[in-house]
């Protein structure tokens, strides 16, 4: 058995008994959400590399679309991020 498989099995074994509503997991989720929000804010306000060529209105429009998707899908972070990415990609392709 390879090392990543052992680590994954150990993680499943240790994590299997955790309560999803525990204070520790709620804190981990809050920290992960805050980090994601910080990264998104930095990309919107000071875009690095190739994102600097994306106009500000497209970046803020993708943010608004992502937030709308987040709220419409009962606060699914995945849906919000994917929607924002798709709006950004489609807008950049359309503006080329």
C-alpha positions as a Markdown table, in Angstrom:
| # | Residue | x | y | z |
|---|---|---|---|---|
| 1 | Unk | 0.0 | 0.0 | 0.0 |
| 2 | Unk | 1.4 | 3.4 | -1.0 |
| 3 | Unk | 1.9 | 6.2 | 1.5 |
| 4 | Unk | -0.9 | 8.4 | 0.1 |
| 5 | Unk | -3.3 | 5.5 | 0.4 |
| 6 | Unk | -2.3 | 4.9 | 4.0 |
| 7 | Unk | -2.8 | 8.6 | 4.8 |
| 8 | Unk | -6.2 | 8.6 | 3.1 |
| 9 | Unk | -7.3 | 5.5 | 4.9 |
| 10 | Unk | -6.1 | 7.0 | 8.2 |
| 11 | Unk | -8.0 | 10.2 | 7.5 |
| 12 | Unk | -11.2 | 8.3 | 6.8 |
| 13 | Unk | -10.8 | 6.2 | 9.9 |
| 14 | Unk | -10.1 | 9.3 | 12.1 |
| 15 | Unk | -12.7 | 11.5 | 10.4 |
| 16 | Unk | -15.4 | 8.9 | 10.4 |
| 17 | Unk | -16.3 | 9.6 | 14.0 |
| 18 | Unk | -16.4 | 13.4 | 13.8 |
| 19 | Unk | -19.7 | 15.1 | 14.2 |
| 20 | Unk | -20.4 | 17.5 | 11.3 |
| 21 | Unk | -21.9 | 20.0 | 13.7 |
| 22 | Unk | -19.0 | 20.0 | 16.1 |
| 23 | Unk | -17.4 | 23.3 | 17.0 |
| 24 | Unk | -14.1 | 22.2 | 15.5 |
| 25 | Unk | -15.5 | 21.5 | 12.1 |
| 26 | Unk | -17.6 | 24.6 | 12.2 |
| 27 | Unk | -14.4 | 26.6 | 12.9 |
| 28 | Unk | -12.5 | 24.8 | 10.1 |
| 29 | Unk | -15.3 | 25.6 | 7.7 |
| 30 | Unk | -15.4 | 29.3 | 8.8 |
| 31 | Unk | -11.6 | 29.6 | 8.3 |
| 32 | Unk | -11.7 | 28.0 | 4.8 |
| 33 | Unk | -14.5 | 30.3 | 3.8 |
| 34 | Unk | -12.6 | 33.3 | 5.0 |
| 35 | Unk | -9.5 | 32.3 | 3.1 |
| 36 | Unk | -11.6 | 31.8 | -0.1 |
| 37 | Unk | -13.2 | 35.2 | 0.4 |
| 38 | Unk | -9.8 | 36.8 | 0.9 |
| 39 | Unk | -8.4 | 35.2 | -2.3 |
| 40 | Unk | -11.5 | 36.3 | -4.3 |
| 41 | Unk | -11.2 | 39.9 | -3.0 |
| 42 | Unk | -7.5 | 40.0 | -3.9 |
| 43 | Unk | -8.2 | 38.7 | -7.4 |
| 44 | Unk | -11.0 | 41.2 | -7.9 |
| 45 | Unk | -9.2 | 44.3 | -6.6 |
| 46 | Unk | -5.6 | 43.6 | -7.6 |
| 47 | Unk | -5.7 | 40.9 | -10.3 |
| 48 | Unk | -2.4 | 39.1 | -10.8 |
| 49 | Unk | -0.9 | 38.1 | -14.2 |
| 50 | Unk | -3.3 | 37.5 | -17.1 |
| 51 | Unk | -6.3 | 38.5 | -14.9 |
| 52 | Unk | -5.0 | 42.1 | -15.0 |
| 53 | Unk | -6.2 | 42.2 | -18.7 |
| 54 | Unk | -9.8 | 41.4 | -17.6 |
| 55 | Unk | -11.8 | 44.7 | -17.4 |
| 56 | Unk | -13.0 | 45.7 | -13.9 |
| 57 | Unk | -16.7 | 45.5 | -14.9 |
| 58 | Unk | -16.3 | 41.8 | -15.9 |
| 59 | Unk | -14.5 | 40.9 | -12.7 |
| 60 | Unk | -17.3 | 42.6 | -10.6 |
| 61 | Unk | -20.0 | 41.1 | -12.8 |
| 62 | Unk | -18.5 | 37.6 | -12.2 |
| 63 | Unk | -18.5 | 38.3 | -8.5 |
| 64 | Unk | -22.1 | 39.4 | -8.6 |
| 65 | Unk | -23.1 | 36.3 | -10.6 |
| 66 | Unk | -21.2 | 34.0 | -8.3 |
| 67 | Unk | -22.8 | 35.5 | -5.2 |
| 68 | Unk | -26.3 | 35.2 | -6.8 |
| 69 | Unk | -25.6 | 31.5 | -7.6 |
| 70 | Unk | -24.3 | 31.0 | -4.0 |
| 71 | Unk | -27.5 | 32.4 | -2.6 |
| 72 | Unk | -29.8 | 30.6 | -5.1 |
| 73 | Unk | -28.3 | 27.2 | -4.4 |
| 74 | Unk | -28.8 | 27.3 | -0.6 |
| 75 | Unk | -25.3 | 28.7 | 0.1 |
| 76 | Unk | -23.3 | 26.3 | -2.0 |
| 77 | Unk | -19.7 | 27.6 | -2.2 |
| 78 | Unk | -18.9 | 25.3 | -5.1 |
| 79 | Unk | -21.9 | 26.6 | -7.2 |
| 80 | Unk | -20.9 | 30.2 | -6.5 |
| 81 | Unk | -17.2 | 29.7 | -7.5 |
| 82 | Unk | -18.1 | 27.7 | -10.6 |
| 83 | Unk | -20.7 | 30.3 | -11.7 |
| 84 | Unk | -18.2 | 33.2 | -11.2 |
| 85 | Unk | -15.5 | 31.3 | -13.1 |
| 86 | Unk | -17.9 | 30.6 | -16.0 |
| 87 | Unk | -19.1 | 34.2 | -16.2 |
| 88 | Unk | -15.4 | 35.4 | -16.2 |
| 89 | Unk | -14.4 | 32.9 | -18.9 |
| 90 | Unk | -17.4 | 33.6 | -21.1 |
| 91 | Unk | -17.0 | 37.4 | -20.7 |
| 92 | Unk | -13.3 | 37.3 | -21.6 |
| 93 | Unk | -14.0 | 35.1 | -24.6 |
| 94 | Unk | -16.7 | 37.4 | -25.8 |
| 95 | Unk | -14.5 | 40.5 | -25.4 |
| 96 | Unk | -11.5 | 39.1 | -27.2 |
